[in-house]
Amino acid sequence: MAARWWRRCLRGLCGAALFLSQLSVLSGRAGSLMTTKLSQPQSTLAKSLTSTSTNAPYFKALESTEIPPYVTNCPSNGLCSRLPPDCMTCNTNYSCIYGKMATFDCKVKPHVHCVDENNQEQENFTINMTCQFCWQLATSDYVCTNSTNCMTVSCPRQRYNATCTVRDHIHCLGNRVFPKMLYCNWTGGYKWSTALALSITLGGFGADRFYLGQWREGLGKLFSFGGLGIWTLIDVLLIGVGYVGPADGSLYI
């Protein structure tokens, strides 16, 4: 009887172990199914992100189709060699000799259309220009800002920091906008001939000093009758040689 009871207990334990093993297998399958389902949205999101990133060049391409502002200064279907410098990109010729004419290989910028001498559209061409930097050009080849804060009549003559820009039809090396120290050369509209004429005729009453904006000196000459004539003669000489100028420090015209 005891042996039979032990056999039944062993069979019961074996059945319970088999049931637990099957239950663990089923729970493992369910967990894998859940992880698979959860991973599907992530993969879909990754695909959407990948597709979005591949569309980025497309948007960049759309942005690049916008016409740049320099195109308005570039004549259409004209000779490539006569285009303004802002319409082309040229390679530096390192073998050129300063001050001598040299040949440079150039290419038109995007959205710029030009032709050669045979009226054939081209992109690559050559131009001839003097081998020199933009800041080495003649003063007539660039335009600079003026200053109205420095004195033109001083010793030594004052300078000011100017920003210069090369003219559109001039080709040169380097930056086309550059700083440069220039002498004060602005004018307030005063004429040297008018100041000299007033000094000779009405200098005894201080008319020349009043005209130049020097009110204190003008009042001094007026009430002293031109320094009894001595001050009048001195002013005629000083204005004649240009030593006495406008009170604002500008040049005569």
PDB file of C-alpha atoms in Angstrom:
ATOM      1  CA  MET A   1       0.000   0.000   0.000  1.00  0.00           C
ATOM      2  CA  ALA A   2       2.804   2.433   0.830  1.00  0.00           C
ATOM      3  CA  ALA A   3       4.520   1.675  -2.471  1.00  0.00           C
ATOM      4  CA  ARG A   4       1.354   2.458  -4.411  1.00  0.00           C
ATOM      5  CA  TRP A   5       0.934   5.740  -2.559  1.00  0.00           C
ATOM      6  CA  TRP A   6       4.504   6.800  -3.418  1.00  0.00           C
ATOM      7  CA  ARG A   7       3.932   5.915  -7.064  1.00  0.00           C
ATOM      8  CA  ARG A   8       0.839   8.132  -7.180  1.00  0.00           C
ATOM      9  CA  CYS A   9       2.735  11.016  -5.580  1.00  0.00           C
ATOM     10  CA  LEU A  10       5.532  10.690  -8.146  1.00  0.00           C
ATOM     11  CA  ARG A  11       3.016  10.654 -10.999  1.00  0.00           C
ATOM     12  CA  GLY A  12       1.341  13.773  -9.556  1.00  0.00           C
ATOM     13  CA  LEU A  13       4.679  15.582  -9.239  1.00  0.00           C
ATOM     14  CA  CYS A  14       5.645  14.650 -12.806  1.00  0.00           C
ATOM     15  CA  GLY A  15       2.311  15.936 -14.121  1.00  0.00           C
ATOM     16  CA  ALA A  16       2.694  19.221 -12.235  1.00  0.00           C
ATOM     17  CA  ALA A  17       6.246  19.685 -13.596  1.00  0.00           C
ATOM     18  CA  LEU A  18       5.055  18.998 -17.146  1.00  0.00           C
ATOM     19  CA  PHE A  19       2.233  21.534 -16.743  1.00  0.00           C
ATOM     20  CA  LEU A  20       4.608  24.214 -15.447  1.00  0.00           C
ATOM     21  CA  SER A  21       7.049  23.632 -18.329  1.00  0.00           C
ATOM     22  CA  GLN A  22       4.279  23.971 -20.898  1.00  0.00           C
ATOM     23  CA  LEU A  23       3.040  27.125 -19.183  1.00  0.00           C
ATOM     24  CA  SER A  24       6.538  28.688 -19.330  1.00  0.00           C
ATOM     25  CA  VAL A  25       6.816  27.859 -23.044  1.00  0.00           C
ATOM     26  CA  LEU A  26       3.473  29.462 -23.780  1.00  0.00           C
ATOM     27  CA  SER A  27       4.373  32.607 -21.796  1.00  0.00           C
ATOM     28  CA  GLY A  28       7.684  32.892 -23.724  1.00  0.00           C
ATOM     29  CA  ARG A  29       5.829  32.738 -27.053  1.00  0.00           C
ATOM     30  CA  ALA A  30       3.397  35.417 -25.924  1.00  0.00           C
ATOM     31  CA  GLY A  31       6.280  37.698 -24.877  1.00  0.00           C
ATOM     32  CA  SER A  32       7.972  37.296 -28.253  1.00  0.00           C
ATOM     33  CA  LEU A  33       4.738  38.123 -30.018  1.00  0.00           C
ATOM     34  CA  MET A  34       4.343  41.273 -27.914  1.00  0.00           C
ATOM     35  CA  THR A  35       7.908  42.420 -28.632  1.00  0.00           C
ATOM     36  CA  THR A  36       7.353  41.802 -32.359  1.00  0.00           C
ATOM     37  CA  LYS A  37       4.207  43.889 -32.359  1.00  0.00           C
ATOM     38  CA  LEU A  38       5.891  46.657 -30.412  1.00  0.00           C
ATOM     39  CA  SER A  39       8.910  46.691 -32.714  1.00  0.00           C
ATOM     40  CA  GLN A  40       6.770  47.145 -35.825  1.00  0.00           C
ATOM     41  CA  PRO A  41       5.815  50.807 -35.093  1.00  0.00           C
ATOM     42  CA  GLN A  42       9.453  51.583 -34.332  1.00  0.00           C
ATOM     43  CA  SER A  43      10.580  50.179 -37.650  1.00  0.00           C
ATOM     44  CA  THR A  44       7.797  52.129 -39.352  1.00  0.00           C
ATOM     45  CA  LEU A  45       8.967  55.285 -37.589  1.00  0.00           C
ATOM     46  CA  ALA A  46      12.536  54.595 -38.647  1.00  0.00           C
ATOM     47  CA  LYS A  47      11.378  54.158 -42.242  1.00  0.00           C
ATOM     48  CA  SER A  48       9.464  57.430 -42.085  1.00  0.00           C
ATOM     49  CA  LEU A  49      12.509  59.206 -40.683  1.00  0.00           C
ATOM     50  CA  THR A  50      14.683  57.683 -43.380  1.00  0.00           C
ATOM     51  CA  SER A  51      12.268  58.749 -46.092  1.00  0.00           C
ATOM     52  CA  THR A  52      12.149  62.250 -44.625  1.00  0.00           C
ATOM     53  CA  SER A  53      15.926  62.506 -44.583  1.00  0.00           C
ATOM     54  CA  THR A  54      16.129  61.386 -48.194  1.00  0.00           C
ATOM     55  CA  ASN A  55      13.732  64.162 -49.113  1.00  0.00           C
ATOM     56  CA  ALA A  56      16.065  66.820 -47.677  1.00  0.00           C
ATOM     57  CA  PRO A  57      18.108  67.150 -50.901  1.00  0.00           C
ATOM     58  CA  TYR A  58      14.845  67.624 -52.753  1.00  0.00           C
ATOM     59  CA  PHE A  59      13.989  70.652 -50.601  1.00  0.00           C
ATOM     60  CA  LYS A  60      17.525  71.949 -51.022  1.00  0.00           C
ATOM     61  CA  ALA A  61      17.113  71.589 -54.756  1.00  0.00           C
ATOM     62  CA  LEU A  62      13.977  73.668 -54.592  1.00  0.00           C
ATOM     63  CA  GLU A  63      15.769  76.347 -52.615  1.00  0.00           C
ATOM     64  CA  SER A  64      18.674  76.386 -55.101  1.00  0.00           C
ATOM     65  CA  THR A  65      16.274  77.218 -57.935  1.00  0.00           C
ATOM     66  CA  GLU A  66      15.768  80.685 -56.496  1.00  0.00           C
ATOM     67  CA  ILE A  67      17.437  83.354 -58.627  1.00  0.00           C
ATOM     68  CA  PRO A  68      20.460  84.895 -56.831  1.00  0.00           C
ATOM     69  CA  PRO A  69      20.594  88.697 -56.566  1.00  0.00           C
ATOM     70  CA  TYR A  70      23.726  88.997 -58.710  1.00  0.00           C
ATOM     71  CA  VAL A  71      21.822  87.792 -61.783  1.00  0.00           C
ATOM     72  CA  THR A  72      20.185  91.216 -62.156  1.00  0.00           C
ATOM     73  CA  ASN A  73      23.610  92.707 -62.936  1.00  0.00           C
ATOM     74  CA  CYS A  74      24.514  90.034 -65.481  1.00  0.00           C
ATOM     75  CA  PRO A  75      23.405  90.747 -69.088  1.00  0.00           C
ATOM     76  CA  SER A  76      21.738  87.738 -70.708  1.00  0.00           C
ATOM     77  CA  ASN A  77      23.195  86.169 -73.872  1.00  0.00           C
ATOM     78  CA  GLY A  78      26.104  88.622 -73.971  1.00  0.00           C
ATOM     79  CA  LEU A  79      29.760  87.838 -74.476  1.00  0.00           C
ATOM     80  CA  CYS A  80      31.156  85.845 -71.565  1.00  0.00           C
ATOM     81  CA  SER A  81      34.418  87.783 -71.619  1.00  0.00           C
ATOM     82  CA  ARG A  82      32.525  91.043 -71.064  1.00  0.00           C
ATOM     83  CA  LEU A  83      30.498  89.936 -68.068  1.00  0.00           C
ATOM     84  CA  PRO A  84      30.958  91.877 -64.822  1.00  0.00           C
ATOM     85  CA  PRO A  85      33.268  90.187 -62.293  1.00  0.00           C
ATOM     86  CA  ASP A  86      30.326  89.365 -59.996  1.00  0.00           C
ATOM     87  CA  CYS A  87      28.890  87.091 -62.699  1.00  0.00           C
ATOM     88  CA  MET A  88      31.875  84.742 -62.957  1.00  0.00           C
ATOM     89  CA  THR A  89      34.312  82.710 -60.898  1.00  0.00           C
ATOM     90  CA  CYS A  90      37.955  82.725 -61.991  1.00  0.00           C
ATOM     91  CA  ASN A  91      40.905  80.580 -60.974  1.00  0.00           C
ATOM     92  CA  THR A  92      43.966  82.367 -59.654  1.00  0.00           C
ATOM     93  CA  ASN A  93      46.900  82.384 -62.046  1.00  0.00           C
ATOM     94  CA  TYR A  94      49.862  82.024 -59.696  1.00  0.00           C
ATOM     95  CA  SER A  95      52.355  82.333 -62.530  1.00  0.00           C
ATOM     96  CA  CYS A  96      51.302  85.852 -63.526  1.00  0.00           C
ATOM     97  CA  ILE A  97      53.743  88.727 -63.163  1.00  0.00           C
ATOM     98  CA  TYR A  98      52.610  91.797 -61.255  1.00  0.00           C
ATOM     99  CA  GLY A  99      51.616  94.653 -63.548  1.00  0.00           C
ATOM    100  CA  LYS A 100      51.590  92.444 -66.648  1.00  0.00           C
ATOM    101  CA  MET A 101      48.624  91.148 -68.638  1.00  0.00           C
ATOM    102  CA  ALA A 102      47.752  87.508 -67.882  1.00  0.00           C
ATOM    103  CA  THR A 103      45.116  84.951 -68.884  1.00  0.00           C
ATOM    104  CA  PHE A 104      42.697  83.580 -66.302  1.00  0.00           C
ATOM    105  CA  ASP A 105      40.356  80.582 -66.613  1.00  0.00           C
ATOM    106  CA  CYS A 106      36.817  81.533 -65.605  1.00  0.00           C
ATOM    107  CA  LYS A 107      33.377  79.958 -65.321  1.00  0.00           C
ATOM    108  CA  VAL A 108      29.985  81.630 -65.229  1.00  0.00           C
ATOM    109  CA  LYS A 109      27.998  81.457 -62.012  1.00  0.00           C
ATOM    110  CA  PRO A 110      24.681  79.550 -61.840  1.00  0.00           C
ATOM    111  CA  HIS A 111      21.702  81.105 -63.647  1.00  0.00           C
ATOM    112  CA  VAL A 112      24.018  83.234 -65.825  1.00  0.00           C
ATOM    113  CA  HIS A 113      23.833  82.724 -69.602  1.00  0.00           C
ATOM    114  CA  CYS A 114      26.443  84.028 -72.026  1.00  0.00           C
ATOM    115  CA  VAL A 115      27.813  83.203 -75.482  1.00  0.00           C
ATOM    116  CA  ASP A 116      31.134  83.246 -77.282  1.00  0.00           C
ATOM    117  CA  GLU A 117      32.084  85.157 -80.424  1.00  0.00           C
ATOM    118  CA  ASN A 118      30.224  82.576 -82.552  1.00  0.00           C
ATOM    119  CA  ASN A 119      27.028  83.138 -80.578  1.00  0.00           C
ATOM    120  CA  GLN A 120      27.343  79.695 -78.981  1.00  0.00           C
ATOM    121  CA  GLU A 121      26.421  79.342 -75.323  1.00  0.00           C
ATOM    122  CA  GLN A 122      29.363  78.466 -73.102  1.00  0.00           C
ATOM    123  CA  GLU A 123      30.221  78.138 -69.435  1.00  0.00           C
ATOM    124  CA  ASN A 124      34.021  77.982 -69.399  1.00  0.00           C
ATOM    125  CA  PHE A 125      36.074  80.756 -70.959  1.00  0.00           C
ATOM    126  CA  THR A 126      39.204  82.853 -70.476  1.00  0.00           C
ATOM    127  CA  ILE A 127      39.735  86.553 -69.832  1.00  0.00           C
ATOM    128  CA  ASN A 128      42.784  88.813 -69.953  1.00  0.00           C
ATOM    129  CA  MET A 129      43.437  91.225 -67.117  1.00  0.00           C
ATOM    130  CA  THR A 130      46.320  92.906 -65.336  1.00  0.00           C
ATOM    131  CA  CYS A 131      47.955  90.845 -62.612  1.00  0.00           C
ATOM    132  CA  GLN A 132      47.348  92.986 -59.520  1.00  0.00           C
ATOM    133  CA  PHE A 133      45.239  93.007 -56.396  1.00  0.00           C
ATOM    134  CA  CYS A 134      42.177  95.207 -56.078  1.00  0.00           C
ATOM    135  CA  TRP A 135      43.739  97.472 -53.461  1.00  0.00           C
ATOM    136  CA  GLN A 136      46.607  98.146 -55.896  1.00  0.00           C
ATOM    137  CA  LEU A 137      44.332  99.624 -58.573  1.00  0.00           C
ATOM    138  CA  ALA A 138      44.405 103.249 -59.637  1.00  0.00           C
ATOM    139  CA  THR A 139      42.178 105.588 -57.646  1.00  0.00           C
ATOM    140  CA  SER A 140      39.899 106.021 -60.661  1.00  0.00           C
ATOM    141  CA  ASP A 141      39.061 102.276 -60.655  1.00  0.00           C
ATOM    142  CA  TYR A 142      37.279 102.211 -57.280  1.00  0.00           C
ATOM    143  CA  VAL A 143      34.896 104.332 -55.225  1.00  0.00           C
ATOM    144  CA  CYS A 144      35.479 105.038 -51.531  1.00  0.00           C
ATOM    145  CA  THR A 145      33.366 106.408 -48.737  1.00  0.00           C
ATOM    146  CA  ASN A 146      33.927 109.995 -47.640  1.00  0.00           C
ATOM    147  CA  SER A 147      34.429 111.320 -44.131  1.00  0.00           C
ATOM    148  CA  THR A 148      33.127 114.673 -42.907  1.00  0.00           C
ATOM    149  CA  ASN A 149      34.712 114.432 -39.462  1.00  0.00           C
ATOM    150  CA  CYS A 150      38.369 115.028 -40.309  1.00  0.00           C
ATOM    151  CA  MET A 151      40.161 118.294 -41.042  1.00  0.00           C
ATOM    152  CA  THR A 152      41.418 118.813 -44.573  1.00  0.00           C
ATOM    153  CA  VAL A 153      43.485 121.853 -43.607  1.00  0.00           C
ATOM    154  CA  SER A 154      45.942 120.583 -41.008  1.00  0.00           C
ATOM    155  CA  CYS A 155      49.635 119.862 -40.634  1.00  0.00           C
ATOM    156  CA  PRO A 156      50.294 117.024 -41.070  1.00  0.00           C
ATOM    157  CA  ARG A 157      47.308 116.365 -43.292  1.00  0.00           C
ATOM    158  CA  GLN A 158      44.816 114.046 -41.639  1.00  0.00           C
ATOM    159  CA  ARG A 159      43.758 110.665 -42.956  1.00  0.00           C
ATOM    160  CA  TYR A 160      40.638 108.585 -42.352  1.00  0.00           C
ATOM    161  CA  ASN A 161      39.614 104.925 -42.706  1.00  0.00           C
ATOM    162  CA  ALA A 162      37.601 104.493 -45.896  1.00  0.00           C
ATOM    163  CA  THR A 163      35.792 101.481 -47.380  1.00  0.00           C
ATOM    164  CA  CYS A 164      36.472 101.190 -51.111  1.00  0.00           C
ATOM    165  CA  THR A 165      34.560  99.195 -53.742  1.00  0.00           C
ATOM    166  CA  VAL A 166      35.938  98.329 -57.180  1.00  0.00           C
ATOM    167  CA  ARG A 167      33.886  99.496 -60.155  1.00  0.00           C
ATOM    168  CA  ASP A 168      31.771  96.875 -61.898  1.00  0.00           C
ATOM    169  CA  HIS A 169      33.760  96.719 -65.144  1.00  0.00           C
ATOM    170  CA  ILE A 170      37.194  96.392 -63.516  1.00  0.00           C
ATOM    171  CA  HIS A 171      38.795  92.957 -62.999  1.00  0.00           C
ATOM    172  CA  CYS A 172      41.330  92.391 -60.222  1.00  0.00           C
ATOM    173  CA  LEU A 173      42.589  89.816 -57.736  1.00  0.00           C
ATOM    174  CA  GLY A 174      41.422  89.484 -54.148  1.00  0.00           C
ATOM    175  CA  ASN A 175      38.504  91.144 -52.380  1.00  0.00           C
ATOM    176  CA  ARG A 176      36.601  93.747 -54.361  1.00  0.00           C
ATOM    177  CA  VAL A 177      35.693  95.606 -51.148  1.00  0.00           C
ATOM    178  CA  PHE A 178      38.681  96.631 -49.045  1.00  0.00           C
ATOM    179  CA  PRO A 179      39.672  99.230 -46.401  1.00  0.00           C
ATOM    180  CA  LYS A 180      42.118 102.007 -47.187  1.00  0.00           C
ATOM    181  CA  MET A 181      43.615 105.049 -45.468  1.00  0.00           C
ATOM    182  CA  LEU A 182      42.834 108.194 -47.475  1.00  0.00           C
ATOM    183  CA  TYR A 183      43.532 111.872 -47.042  1.00  0.00           C
ATOM    184  CA  CYS A 184      40.660 114.076 -45.989  1.00  0.00           C
ATOM    185  CA  ASN A 185      39.330 115.490 -49.251  1.00  0.00           C
ATOM    186  CA  TRP A 186      35.679 116.338 -48.666  1.00  0.00           C
ATOM    187  CA  THR A 187      34.161 119.737 -49.399  1.00  0.00           C
ATOM    188  CA  GLY A 188      31.367 121.758 -47.855  1.00  0.00           C
ATOM    189  CA  GLY A 189      30.662 123.761 -51.009  1.00  0.00           C
ATOM    190  CA  TYR A 190      32.847 126.799 -50.295  1.00  0.00           C
ATOM    191  CA  LYS A 191      34.556 128.385 -53.312  1.00  0.00           C
ATOM    192  CA  TRP A 192      38.116 129.668 -53.064  1.00  0.00           C
ATOM    193  CA  SER A 193      37.484 132.384 -55.653  1.00  0.00           C
ATOM    194  CA  THR A 194      34.492 133.743 -53.696  1.00  0.00           C
ATOM    195  CA  ALA A 195      36.450 133.808 -50.428  1.00  0.00           C
ATOM    196  CA  LEU A 196      39.383 135.625 -52.075  1.00  0.00           C
ATOM    197  CA  ALA A 197      37.111 138.183 -53.743  1.00  0.00           C
ATOM    198  CA  LEU A 198      35.353 138.938 -50.454  1.00  0.00           C
ATOM    199  CA  SER A 199      38.692 139.250 -48.678  1.00  0.00           C
ATOM    200  CA  ILE A 200      39.947 141.815 -51.209  1.00  0.00           C
ATOM    201  CA  THR A 201      36.772 143.920 -51.444  1.00  0.00           C
ATOM    202  CA  LEU A 202      34.984 143.562 -48.087  1.00  0.00           C
ATOM    203  CA  GLY A 203      37.729 142.065 -45.961  1.00  0.00           C
ATOM    204  CA  GLY A 204      37.814 145.140 -43.736  1.00  0.00           C
ATOM    205  CA  PHE A 205      34.272 144.300 -42.575  1.00  0.00           C
ATOM    206  CA  GLY A 206      35.027 140.602 -42.034  1.00  0.00           C
ATOM    207  CA  ALA A 207      32.918 139.412 -44.983  1.00  0.00           C
ATOM    208  CA  ASP A 208      35.491 136.766 -45.934  1.00  0.00           C
ATOM    209  CA  ARG A 209      35.533 135.286 -42.430  1.00  0.00           C
ATOM    210  CA  PHE A 210      31.732 135.331 -42.221  1.00  0.00           C
ATOM    211  CA  TYR A 211      31.556 133.502 -45.564  1.00  0.00           C
ATOM    212  CA  LEU A 212      33.933 130.781 -44.351  1.00  0.00           C
ATOM    213  CA  GLY A 213      31.880 130.252 -41.183  1.00  0.00           C
ATOM    214  CA  GLN A 214      34.407 131.854 -38.845  1.00  0.00           C
ATOM    215  CA  TRP A 215      32.035 134.150 -36.934  1.00  0.00           C
ATOM    216  CA  ARG A 216      34.365 135.173 -34.118  1.00  0.00           C
ATOM    217  CA  GLU A 217      37.122 136.309 -36.472  1.00  0.00           C
ATOM    218  CA  GLY A 218      34.535 138.061 -38.628  1.00  0.00           C
ATOM    219  CA  LEU A 219      33.200 140.044 -35.667  1.00  0.00           C
ATOM    220  CA  GLY A 220      36.761 140.917 -34.650  1.00  0.00           C
ATOM    221  CA  LYS A 221      37.548 142.297 -38.085  1.00  0.00           C
ATOM    222  CA  LEU A 222      34.220 144.131 -38.247  1.00  0.00           C
ATOM    223  CA  PHE A 223      34.659 146.056 -34.977  1.00  0.00           C
ATOM    224  CA  SER A 224      38.388 146.705 -35.513  1.00  0.00           C
ATOM    225  CA  PHE A 225      37.920 147.863 -39.123  1.00  0.00           C
ATOM    226  CA  GLY A 226      40.017 144.983 -40.375  1.00  0.00           C
ATOM    227  CA  GLY A 227      42.668 145.512 -37.727  1.00  0.00           C
ATOM    228  CA  LEU A 228      43.209 148.989 -39.199  1.00  0.00           C
ATOM    229  CA  GLY A 229      43.905 147.332 -42.540  1.00  0.00           C
ATOM    230  CA  ILE A 230      46.700 145.066 -41.349  1.00  0.00           C
ATOM    231  CA  TRP A 231      44.430 142.095 -40.610  1.00  0.00           C
ATOM    232  CA  THR A 232      42.761 142.573 -43.992  1.00  0.00           C
ATOM    233  CA  LEU A 233      46.070 142.349 -45.883  1.00  0.00           C
ATOM    234  CA  ILE A 234      47.129 139.275 -43.908  1.00  0.00           C
ATOM    235  CA  ASP A 235      43.831 137.487 -44.658  1.00  0.00           C
ATOM    236  CA  VAL A 236      44.171 138.226 -48.365  1.00  0.00           C
ATOM    237  CA  LEU A 237      47.544 136.476 -48.354  1.00  0.00           C
ATOM    238  CA  LEU A 238      46.376 133.545 -46.186  1.00  0.00           C
ATOM    239  CA  ILE A 239      43.242 132.889 -48.239  1.00  0.00           C
ATOM    240  CA  GLY A 240      45.201 133.343 -51.487  1.00  0.00           C
ATOM    241  CA  VAL A 241      47.640 130.574 -50.608  1.00  0.00           C
ATOM    242  CA  GLY A 242      44.864 128.385 -49.164  1.00  0.00           C
ATOM    243  CA  TYR A 243      46.114 128.417 -45.571  1.00  0.00           C
ATOM    244  CA  VAL A 244      42.797 129.776 -44.268  1.00  0.00           C
ATOM    245  CA  GLY A 245      39.885 127.567 -45.263  1.00  0.00           C
ATOM    246  CA  PRO A 246      36.285 126.855 -44.262  1.00  0.00           C
ATOM    247  CA  ALA A 247      35.541 126.498 -40.573  1.00  0.00           C
ATOM    248  CA  ASP A 248      34.156 122.967 -41.011  1.00  0.00           C
ATOM    249  CA  GLY A 249      37.562 121.713 -42.165  1.00  0.00           C
ATOM    250  CA  SER A 250      36.537 120.964 -45.753  1.00  0.00           C
ATOM    251  CA  LEU A 251      38.300 121.788 -48.994  1.00  0.00           C
ATOM    252  CA  TYR A 252      37.516 124.589 -51.419  1.00  0.00           C
ATOM    253  CA  ILE A 253      35.764 123.741 -54.650  1.00  0.00           C
TER     254      ILE A 253
END
